[in-house]
DNA sequence: TCCTCAAAACCTGTATGACAGGTTGATATT
DNA sequence: AATATCAACCTGTCATACAGGTTTTGAGGA
């Protein structure tokens, strides 16, 4: 096969990259929305005049970035916005020591000062309830660090969701993986029950401010929360 | 082959995902740094007891996210932090209308208010020079929109770099693709030379503040810059 | 006519083998 | 000892095969 339809223009960055571009281009030009089906591998194979191997690797790559969803027997579909790829990139940066946990926290602080303010202004009653609920569950389970952590993460993600800007949600959620790996360290530096409950109180203050719709107060509490968290990490020797 | 070494624990999310995890796990457990080589496909094939097909698709996926670098004949290597995957995610969100340009600008504003302040505090002389240089090139080429845009983008990326937090750089750079697609729209709403030069002046003000090491002033100018940019986009009907 | 259900057609997941061409290191020649 | 050449290894791509899923279709029965 290979009847070379390629115009001898580019220095060919590999057939797979070309296929990836062709697929994303297809999504764009057809104006596909999440859930819409893509051409089958066989169709792509014919259209691009390459082997199924190449097309498959392209589909698989897009699936790894969560731009499309694959499932056996079914055609690939356009995916909803997902944080998968971003999380991987951040985690990669951390494990290869190209970025530090503290740097991530600085970015989180910057972003969440904003999400919390937006949440105070834009939250629906349901979103406010979810945020308050997460804070309450932190207190109720405060003897079980694992559970507290999960509600802590859910708390921050709920605030991001209430900002009504999915890009914020995307970024905040991408950082959750890092949080899962470092959270317990910060928790341990709060050795007494009193310290731990104080930290939970911080979350409740944030939730209250959002409930009251006071963006300035919410941002203030959030800043305090991050300052204490970062201090805890530094005390624990996380640079 | 397939001597099923798999313990019947998980519901098997597919061999490729497993392979991807094995590779990232390898990077983590071996403490690999950017540039370090990974096992060959053949080695991975033996270790995981799967076909080369599966291993290849895993490598290819990681390469698509720019976590590893592939090149013919050579073994795969751990990649430096790269914005490739994030850009793809953002672009996907835009083209599938899951996020709006304005939402991206709101995030950019939030982040760049911080990067510009950090840049004012932390920039090296060389970094300051690069920032000033970009602003100057905007003015010198102001008759050529394409060129102005590229220097504009370089300007913001240089500021992010001067923040000395690679996570900020990552995010700002990921947004550059969106900027490339919308920049000219904002430019056109500034119909007169005077308006266009005023916008360039805004960049010079930011550069000056960074040069002077005044974070508050720098942030103020950055806020003004974004407010005008967003207004221009809204005037042009970009919701 | 309409419903049910089973077979056919289509699709993806994985395995295998083959070969071209790039890269690297060892060997042999000078 | 420097260099040239070749062998071994590696990735890129292709072709084929088959095992399961999924959707479509159409035949037969209500």
Coordinates of C-alpha atoms (C1' of nucleotides) in Angstrom, one line a residue:
Chain A
X1 CA 0.0 0.0 0.0
X2 CA 1.2 3.5 0.7
X3 CA 0.4 5.2 -2.6
X4 CA 2.1 8.3 -1.1
X5 CA -0.5 11.0 -1.2
X6 CA 1.9 13.1 0.9
X7 CA 3.0 16.3 -0.8
X8 CA 6.7 16.5 -0.3
X9 CA 6.4 19.5 1.9
X10 CA 7.3 18.9 5.5
X11 CA 10.1 16.8 6.9
X12 CA 7.5 14.4 8.2
X13 CA 7.4 14.4 12.0
X14 CA 6.1 10.8 11.9
X15 CA 3.0 9.4 10.6
X16 CA 1.4 9.1 14.1
X17 CA 1.7 12.8 14.8
X18 CA 0.1 13.5 11.4
X19 CA -2.7 11.1 12.3
X20 CA -3.3 12.8 15.7
X21 CA -3.5 16.1 13.9
X22 CA -5.9 14.7 11.4
X23 CA -8.2 13.5 14.1
X24 CA -8.2 16.7 16.1
X25 CA -8.7 18.6 12.9
X26 CA -11.7 16.4 12.2
X27 CA -13.2 17.2 15.6
X28 CA -12.7 20.9 14.9
X29 CA -13.9 21.0 11.3
X30 CA -16.9 18.9 12.0
X31 CA -17.7 20.9 15.1
X32 CA -18.1 17.8 17.2
X33 CA -19.3 18.0 20.8
X34 CA -18.6 15.7 23.7
X35 CA -20.2 12.3 23.1
X36 CA -20.1 12.6 19.3
X37 CA -18.6 9.6 17.5
X38 CA -15.4 9.7 15.5
X39 CA -14.6 7.8 12.4
X40 CA -13.7 4.2 12.9
X41 CA -10.1 3.1 12.7
X42 CA -10.7 1.4 9.4
X43 CA -12.1 4.7 8.0
X44 CA -9.2 6.7 9.2
X45 CA -6.8 4.1 7.8
X46 CA -8.3 4.5 4.4
X47 CA -8.5 8.3 4.6
X48 CA -4.9 8.7 5.7
X49 CA -3.4 5.9 3.7
X50 CA -1.5 4.5 6.6
X51 CA -1.6 1.2 8.5
X52 CA -4.1 0.5 11.2
X53 CA -1.1 0.5 13.6
X54 CA -0.5 4.1 13.0
X55 CA -4.1 5.1 13.4
X56 CA -4.5 3.0 16.6
X57 CA -1.5 4.7 18.2
X58 CA -2.9 8.0 17.3
X59 CA -6.3 7.2 18.9
X60 CA -4.6 5.7 21.9
X61 CA -2.5 8.9 22.3
X62 CA -5.6 11.1 22.3
X63 CA -7.3 8.7 24.7
X64 CA -4.3 9.0 27.1
X65 CA -4.8 12.8 27.1
X66 CA -8.5 12.2 27.6
X67 CA -9.5 14.1 24.5
X68 CA -11.4 11.1 23.3
X69 CA -13.0 8.0 24.9
X70 CA -12.3 4.5 23.7
X71 CA -14.2 1.4 24.5
X72 CA -14.2 -2.0 22.9
X73 CA -16.5 -2.6 20.1
X74 CA -17.8 1.0 20.1
X75 CA -16.5 3.8 18.0
X76 CA -14.3 6.4 19.7
X77 CA -16.2 9.5 21.0
X78 CA -15.2 13.0 21.8
X79 CA -14.5 13.3 25.5
X80 CA -15.7 15.7 28.1
X81 CA -13.1 18.0 29.6
X82 CA -11.0 16.0 31.9
X83 CA -8.0 16.6 34.1
X84 CA -6.2 13.4 33.4
X85 CA -3.5 14.7 31.2
X86 CA -2.8 17.7 33.3
X87 CA -2.5 15.6 36.4
X88 CA 0.0 13.3 34.7
X89 CA 2.1 16.3 33.6
X90 CA 2.2 17.8 37.1
X91 CA 3.0 14.4 38.7
X92 CA 5.7 13.9 36.2
X93 CA 7.2 17.3 37.1
X94 CA 7.1 16.4 40.7
X95 CA 8.6 12.9 40.5
X96 CA 11.4 14.1 38.2
X97 CA 12.0 16.9 40.5
X98 CA 11.5 19.6 37.9
X99 CA 8.9 21.3 40.1
X100 CA 8.6 21.3 43.9
X101 CA 5.6 20.8 46.1
X102 CA 5.9 24.3 47.4
X103 CA 5.7 25.7 43.9
X104 CA 2.5 23.8 43.3
X105 CA 1.1 25.2 46.5
X106 CA 2.0 28.7 45.4
X107 CA 0.1 28.3 42.3
X108 CA -2.8 26.7 44.2
X109 CA -2.9 29.7 46.5
X110 CA -3.0 32.1 43.6
X111 CA -5.8 30.3 41.9
X112 CA -7.8 29.4 44.9
X113 CA -7.8 33.0 46.2
X114 CA -9.7 33.7 43.0
X115 CA -12.0 30.6 42.9
X116 CA -13.1 31.2 46.5
X117 CA -14.0 34.8 45.7
X118 CA -15.8 33.8 42.6
X119 CA -17.6 31.0 44.4
X120 CA -18.8 33.5 47.0
X121 CA -20.3 35.6 44.2
X122 CA -21.6 33.0 41.9
X123 CA -22.4 29.8 43.9
X124 CA -25.8 28.3 43.7
X125 CA -27.4 27.2 46.9
X126 CA -26.7 23.6 46.0
X127 CA -23.0 24.3 45.4
X128 CA -22.9 26.2 48.7
X129 CA -24.4 23.2 50.4
X130 CA -21.9 20.8 48.9
X131 CA -19.0 23.0 50.2
X132 CA -20.5 23.3 53.7
X133 CA -21.1 19.6 53.6
X134 CA -17.5 18.8 52.8
X135 CA -16.3 20.9 55.7
X136 CA -18.7 19.2 58.0
X137 CA -17.6 15.8 57.0
X138 CA -14.0 16.8 57.7
X139 CA -15.0 17.6 61.3
X140 CA -17.1 14.5 61.7
X141 CA -14.3 12.2 60.5
X142 CA -11.4 14.0 62.1
X143 CA -10.2 10.9 63.7
X144 CA -9.6 9.3 60.3
X145 CA -7.0 11.3 58.4
X146 CA -7.6 9.5 55.1
X147 CA -11.2 10.5 55.1
X148 CA -10.5 14.0 56.2
X149 CA -8.1 14.3 53.3
X150 CA -10.6 13.2 50.8
X151 CA -13.2 15.6 52.0
X152 CA -10.5 18.3 52.1
X153 CA -9.8 17.7 48.4
X154 CA -13.5 17.5 47.6
X155 CA -13.9 20.8 49.4
X156 CA -11.4 22.6 47.2
X157 CA -12.8 21.0 44.1
X158 CA -16.3 22.0 45.0
X159 CA -15.2 25.6 45.5
X160 CA -13.5 25.5 42.1
X161 CA -16.7 24.1 40.6
X162 CA -18.7 26.9 42.2
X163 CA -16.5 29.5 40.5
X164 CA -18.4 28.5 37.3
X165 CA -15.2 28.6 35.3
X166 CA -14.2 25.0 34.2
X167 CA -10.7 26.1 33.5
X168 CA -10.2 26.7 37.2
X169 CA -11.8 23.4 38.0
X170 CA -9.4 21.7 35.6
X171 CA -6.3 23.2 37.2
X172 CA -7.4 22.7 40.8
X173 CA -8.4 19.1 40.1
X174 CA -5.1 18.5 38.4
X175 CA -3.3 19.4 41.6
X176 CA -5.3 17.0 43.7
X177 CA -2.9 14.2 43.0
X178 CA -0.1 16.1 44.4
X179 CA -2.2 16.9 47.5
X180 CA -2.9 13.3 48.0
X181 CA 0.8 12.6 48.3
X182 CA 1.7 15.4 50.7
X183 CA -1.5 16.1 52.7
X184 CA -0.7 13.6 55.4
X185 CA 2.7 15.3 56.0
X186 CA 1.0 18.6 56.8
X187 CA -1.6 16.8 59.0
X188 CA 1.2 15.2 61.1
X189 CA 2.8 18.5 61.9
X190 CA -0.5 19.4 63.5
X191 CA 0.2 17.1 66.3
X192 CA -2.6 17.9 68.8
X193 CA -6.3 17.4 68.3
X194 CA -6.6 21.1 68.9
X195 CA -4.3 22.0 66.1
X196 CA -6.1 19.6 63.8
X197 CA -9.5 21.0 64.7
X198 CA -8.2 24.5 64.2
X199 CA -7.3 23.6 60.6
X200 CA -10.8 22.2 60.1
X201 CA -12.2 25.4 61.6
X202 CA -10.3 27.2 58.8
X203 CA -12.3 25.3 56.3
X204 CA -15.6 26.0 58.0
X205 CA -14.7 29.7 58.0
X206 CA -14.2 29.6 54.3
X207 CA -17.5 27.8 53.8
X208 CA -19.3 30.3 55.9
X209 CA -17.9 33.2 53.9
X210 CA -19.0 31.6 50.7
X211 CA -22.4 30.9 52.2
X212 CA -22.7 34.6 53.2
X213 CA -21.6 35.6 49.7
X214 CA -18.6 37.6 51.0
X215 CA -15.8 37.3 48.5
X216 CA -13.3 39.4 50.4
X217 CA -13.7 37.5 53.6
X218 CA -13.6 34.2 51.8
X219 CA -10.4 35.1 50.1
X220 CA -8.9 36.2 53.4
X221 CA -9.7 32.9 55.1
X222 CA -8.4 31.0 52.1
X223 CA -5.1 33.0 52.2
X224 CA -4.8 32.2 55.8
X225 CA -5.4 28.5 55.2
X226 CA -2.7 28.3 52.5
X227 CA -0.2 30.2 54.6
X228 CA -0.7 27.7 57.4
X229 CA -0.5 24.8 55.0
X230 CA 2.6 26.0 53.4
X231 CA 4.2 26.7 56.7
X232 CA 3.3 23.1 57.8
X233 CA 5.0 21.7 54.8
X234 CA 8.1 23.8 55.3
X235 CA 8.3 22.8 58.9
X236 CA 8.2 19.2 57.8
X237 CA 11.1 19.9 55.5
X238 CA 9.3 19.8 52.2
X239 CA 11.2 22.2 50.0
Chain B
X1 CA 2.4 -16.5 25.1
X2 CA 0.5 -14.7 27.9
X3 CA 1.3 -16.9 30.9
X4 CA -1.1 -14.8 32.9
X5 CA 1.0 -13.4 35.7
X6 CA -1.9 -11.1 36.6
X7 CA -3.4 -11.8 39.9
X8 CA -7.2 -11.7 39.5
X9 CA -7.5 -8.6 41.6
X10 CA -8.5 -5.6 39.5
X11 CA -11.2 -5.6 36.8
X12 CA -8.4 -4.9 34.3
X13 CA -8.7 -1.5 32.7
X14 CA -6.9 -2.7 29.7
X15 CA -3.3 -3.8 29.2
X16 CA -2.2 -0.5 27.7
X17 CA -3.2 1.5 30.8
X18 CA -1.4 -1.1 32.9
X19 CA 1.7 -0.7 30.8
X20 CA 1.5 3.1 31.1
X21 CA 1.4 2.8 34.8
X22 CA 4.3 0.4 34.8
X23 CA 6.4 2.8 32.9
X24 CA 5.6 5.9 35.0
X25 CA 6.1 3.7 38.0
X26 CA 9.5 2.7 36.7
X27 CA 10.4 6.4 36.3
X28 CA 9.4 7.1 39.8
X29 CA 11.0 4.1 41.5
X30 CA 14.3 4.5 39.6
X31 CA 14.3 8.2 40.3
X32 CA 14.9 9.0 36.7
X33 CA 15.7 12.5 35.6
X34 CA 15.0 14.2 32.3
X35 CA 17.3 12.7 29.7
X36 CA 17.6 9.3 31.4
X37 CA 16.9 6.4 29.2
X38 CA 13.9 4.0 29.7
X39 CA 13.9 0.3 29.1
X40 CA 13.5 -0.8 25.4
X41 CA 10.2 -2.0 24.1
X42 CA 11.5 -5.5 24.0
X43 CA 12.5 -5.4 27.7
X44 CA 9.1 -4.0 28.7
X45 CA 7.4 -6.6 26.6
X46 CA 9.2 -9.4 28.5
X47 CA 8.7 -7.7 31.9
X48 CA 5.0 -7.2 31.5
X49 CA 4.3 -10.4 29.5
X50 CA 2.3 -8.5 26.9
X51 CA 2.8 -8.0 23.2
X52 CA 4.9 -5.4 21.7
X53 CA 1.8 -3.7 20.4
X54 CA 0.6 -3.0 23.9
X55 CA 4.0 -1.6 25.0
X56 CA 4.3 0.5 21.9
X57 CA 0.9 2.1 22.5
X58 CA 1.9 2.8 26.0
X59 CA 5.1 4.5 25.0
X60 CA 3.3 6.4 22.3
X61 CA 0.7 7.7 24.8
X62 CA 3.3 8.9 27.2
X63 CA 5.1 10.6 24.3
X64 CA 1.9 12.3 23.3
X65 CA 1.7 13.8 26.8
X66 CA 5.3 14.7 26.4
X67 CA 6.3 12.8 29.5
X68 CA 8.9 10.9 27.4
X69 CA 10.8 11.6 24.2
X70 CA 10.9 9.0 21.4
X71 CA 13.2 8.9 18.5
X72 CA 14.0 6.2 16.0
X73 CA 16.7 3.8 16.8
X74 CA 17.3 5.3 20.2
X75 CA 15.7 4.3 23.5
X76 CA 13.0 6.4 24.9
X77 CA 14.1 9.1 27.4
X78 CA 12.5 10.9 30.2
X79 CA 11.3 14.3 29.0
X80 CA 11.7 17.8 30.3
X81 CA 8.6 19.5 31.5
X82 CA 6.6 20.5 28.5
X83 CA 3.4 22.2 27.9
X84 CA 2.3 20.1 25.0
X85 CA -0.4 18.0 26.7
X86 CA -1.9 21.0 28.6
X87 CA -2.2 23.0 25.4
X88 CA -4.0 20.1 23.8
X89 CA -6.5 19.9 26.6
X90 CA -7.2 23.6 26.6
X91 CA -7.6 23.7 22.8
X92 CA -9.9 20.7 23.0
X93 CA -12.0 22.5 25.6
X94 CA -12.2 25.5 23.3
X95 CA -13.0 23.7 20.1
X96 CA -15.7 21.6 21.7
X97 CA -17.1 24.7 23.3
X98 CA -16.7 23.3 26.8
X99 CA -14.8 26.5 27.8
X100 CA -15.0 30.0 26.5
X101 CA -12.2 32.3 25.5
X102 CA -13.3 34.7 28.1
X103 CA -13.0 32.0 30.8
X104 CA -9.4 31.4 29.7
X105 CA -8.7 35.1 29.9
X106 CA -10.1 35.2 33.4
X107 CA -7.7 32.5 34.5
X108 CA -4.8 34.2 32.7
X109 CA -5.6 37.4 34.4
X110 CA -5.6 35.7 37.8
X111 CA -2.3 33.9 37.1
X112 CA -0.5 36.7 35.4
X113 CA -1.3 39.2 38.2
X114 CA 0.8 36.9 40.3
X115 CA 3.6 36.1 37.8
X116 CA 4.1 39.7 37.1
X117 CA 4.4 40.5 40.8
X118 CA 6.8 37.6 41.3
X119 CA 8.8 38.6 38.2
X120 CA 9.2 42.1 39.7
X121 CA 10.6 40.6 42.8
X122 CA 12.7 37.7 41.5
X123 CA 13.7 38.6 37.9
X124 CA 17.4 38.4 37.0
X125 CA 18.8 41.2 34.9
X126 CA 18.9 39.0 32.0
X127 CA 15.2 38.1 32.4
X128 CA 14.3 41.7 32.8
X129 CA 16.2 42.5 29.6
X130 CA 14.2 39.8 27.7
X131 CA 10.9 41.2 28.9
X132 CA 11.9 44.8 27.9
X133 CA 13.2 43.5 24.6
X134 CA 9.9 41.8 23.8
X135 CA 8.0 45.0 24.5
X136 CA 10.3 47.0 22.3
X137 CA 10.0 44.6 19.5
X138 CA 6.2 45.0 19.7
X139 CA 6.6 48.7 19.1
X140 CA 9.2 48.4 16.4
X141 CA 7.0 46.0 14.4
X142 CA 3.7 47.5 15.1
X143 CA 2.8 47.6 11.5
X144 CA 2.9 43.9 11.3
X145 CA 0.2 42.3 13.5
X146 CA 1.5 38.8 13.2
X147 CA 4.9 39.8 14.5
X148 CA 3.4 42.0 17.3
X149 CA 1.4 39.0 18.4
X150 CA 4.4 36.7 18.6
X151 CA 6.3 39.2 20.7
X152 CA 3.2 39.7 22.8
X153 CA 3.1 36.0 23.6
X154 CA 6.8 35.9 24.2
X155 CA 6.4 38.9 26.6
X156 CA 3.9 37.0 28.8
X157 CA 5.9 33.8 28.7
X158 CA 9.1 35.7 29.6
X159 CA 7.3 37.2 32.6
X160 CA 6.1 33.7 33.7
X161 CA 9.7 32.4 33.3
X162 CA 10.9 35.3 35.5
X163 CA 8.5 34.2 38.2
X164 CA 10.9 31.3 38.8
X165 CA 8.0 29.0 39.2
X166 CA 7.8 26.5 36.3
X167 CA 4.2 25.6 37.1
X168 CA 3.2 29.2 36.2
X169 CA 5.3 28.9 33.0
X170 CA 3.6 25.7 32.2
X171 CA 0.1 27.1 32.5
X172 CA 0.8 30.5 30.8
X173 CA 2.4 28.7 27.9
X174 CA -0.4 26.3 27.6
X175 CA -2.7 29.3 27.0
X176 CA -0.6 30.7 24.2
X177 CA -2.3 28.5 21.6
X178 CA -5.7 30.1 22.5
X179 CA -4.1 33.5 22.4
X180 CA -2.8 32.9 18.9
X181 CA -6.4 32.2 17.7
X182 CA -8.0 35.2 19.3
X183 CA -5.3 37.8 19.5
X184 CA -5.9 39.4 16.1
X185 CA -9.6 39.9 17.0
X186 CA -8.6 42.1 19.9
X187 CA -6.1 43.9 17.7
X188 CA -8.7 44.8 15.1
X189 CA -11.0 46.4 17.6
X190 CA -8.2 48.9 18.2
X191 CA -8.8 50.5 14.9
X192 CA -6.5 53.5 15.0
X193 CA -2.8 53.5 15.2
X194 CA -3.2 55.5 18.4
X195 CA -5.2 52.8 20.1
X196 CA -2.8 50.1 19.0
X197 CA 0.2 52.1 20.3
X198 CA -1.6 52.6 23.6
X199 CA -1.9 48.9 24.0
X200 CA 1.8 48.5 23.3
X201 CA 2.5 51.3 25.8
X202 CA 0.7 49.1 28.3
X203 CA 3.2 46.4 27.8
X204 CA 6.1 48.8 28.2
X205 CA 4.6 50.0 31.5
X206 CA 4.5 46.5 32.8
X207 CA 8.1 46.0 31.7
X208 CA 9.2 49.2 33.4
X209 CA 7.6 48.1 36.6
X210 CA 9.4 44.8 36.5
X211 CA 12.6 46.5 35.7
X212 CA 12.1 48.8 38.7
X213 CA 11.2 45.9 40.9
X214 CA 7.9 47.3 41.9
X215 CA 5.4 44.3 42.2
X216 CA 2.4 46.4 43.1
X217 CA 2.8 48.7 40.2
X218 CA 3.5 45.8 37.8
X219 CA 0.3 44.0 39.0
X220 CA -1.7 47.2 38.5
X221 CA -0.5 47.6 35.0
X222 CA -1.1 43.9 34.2
X223 CA -4.7 44.2 35.6
X224 CA -5.3 47.2 33.4
X225 CA -3.9 45.4 30.4
X226 CA -6.2 42.4 30.9
X227 CA -9.2 44.5 31.6
X228 CA -8.7 46.2 28.2
X229 CA -8.0 43.0 26.4
X230 CA -11.2 41.4 27.8
X231 CA -13.2 44.4 26.9
X232 CA -11.8 44.3 23.4
X233 CA -12.9 40.7 23.0
X234 CA -16.3 41.4 24.4
X235 CA -16.7 44.3 22.1
X236 CA -15.9 42.0 19.3
X237 CA -18.6 39.6 20.4
X238 CA -16.4 36.8 21.8
X239 CA -18.4 35.4 24.7
Chain C
dT1 C1' -48.4 -4.2 11.5
dC2 C1' -45.4 -4.6 15.2
dC3 C1' -42.4 -6.9 18.4
dT4 C1' -38.7 -10.2 19.6
dC5 C1' -34.7 -12.2 19.1
dA6 C1' -30.8 -14.2 16.9
dA7 C1' -27.5 -13.9 13.3
dA8 C1' -24.6 -11.0 10.6
dA9 C1' -21.7 -7.0 10.1
dC10 C1' -18.8 -4.0 12.1
dC11 C1' -15.7 -2.5 15.7
dT12 C1' -12.0 -2.5 19.0
dG13 C1' -8.2 -5.1 21.8
dT14 C1' -4.3 -7.9 21.5
dA15 C1' -0.8 -11.0 19.4
dT16 C1' 2.6 -12.3 15.9
dG17 C1' 5.8 -11.8 12.4
dA18 C1' 8.3 -9.1 9.0
dC19 C1' 11.2 -5.6 7.3
dA20 C1' 13.2 -0.8 6.7
dG21 C1' 16.1 2.4 8.5
dG22 C1' 18.5 4.8 12.5
dT23 C1' 22.1 4.3 16.4
dT24 C1' 25.8 2.4 18.9
dG25 C1' 29.5 -0.2 20.1
dA26 C1' 32.8 -3.7 18.8
dT27 C1' 36.0 -5.4 15.6
dA28 C1' 39.3 -5.3 12.3
dT29 C1' 42.3 -2.7 9.4
dT30 C1' 45.6 0.6 8.6
Chain D
dA1 C1' 46.3 4.7 18.1
dA2 C1' 43.1 6.4 14.8
dT3 C1' 39.7 5.0 11.7
dA4 C1' 36.6 2.5 8.9
dT5 C1' 33.3 -1.1 8.8
dC6 C1' 30.2 -4.2 10.3
dA7 C1' 27.1 -6.5 13.7
dA8 C1' 23.8 -6.0 17.2
dC9 C1' 20.1 -3.6 18.8
dC10 C1' 16.4 -0.4 18.6
dT11 C1' 12.3 2.0 16.9
dG12 C1' 8.8 3.0 12.9
dT13 C1' 5.5 0.9 10.0
dC14 C1' 3.0 -2.7 7.7
dA15 C1' 0.1 -6.9 7.2
dT16 C1' -2.6 -10.5 9.1
dA17 C1' -5.2 -13.0 12.4
dC18 C1' -8.5 -13.8 15.9
dA19 C1' -11.1 -13.0 20.2
dG20 C1' -14.5 -10.6 22.1
dG21 C1' -17.8 -6.5 22.3
dT22 C1' -21.7 -3.6 19.9
dT23 C1' -24.9 -2.4 16.5
dT24 C1' -27.8 -3.4 12.7
dT25 C1' -30.7 -6.2 10.3
dG26 C1' -34.0 -9.1 9.1
dA27 C1' -36.8 -13.2 9.7
dG28 C1' -40.3 -15.2 12.2
dG29 C1' -44.0 -15.0 15.3
dA30 C1' -47.7 -12.6 17.8

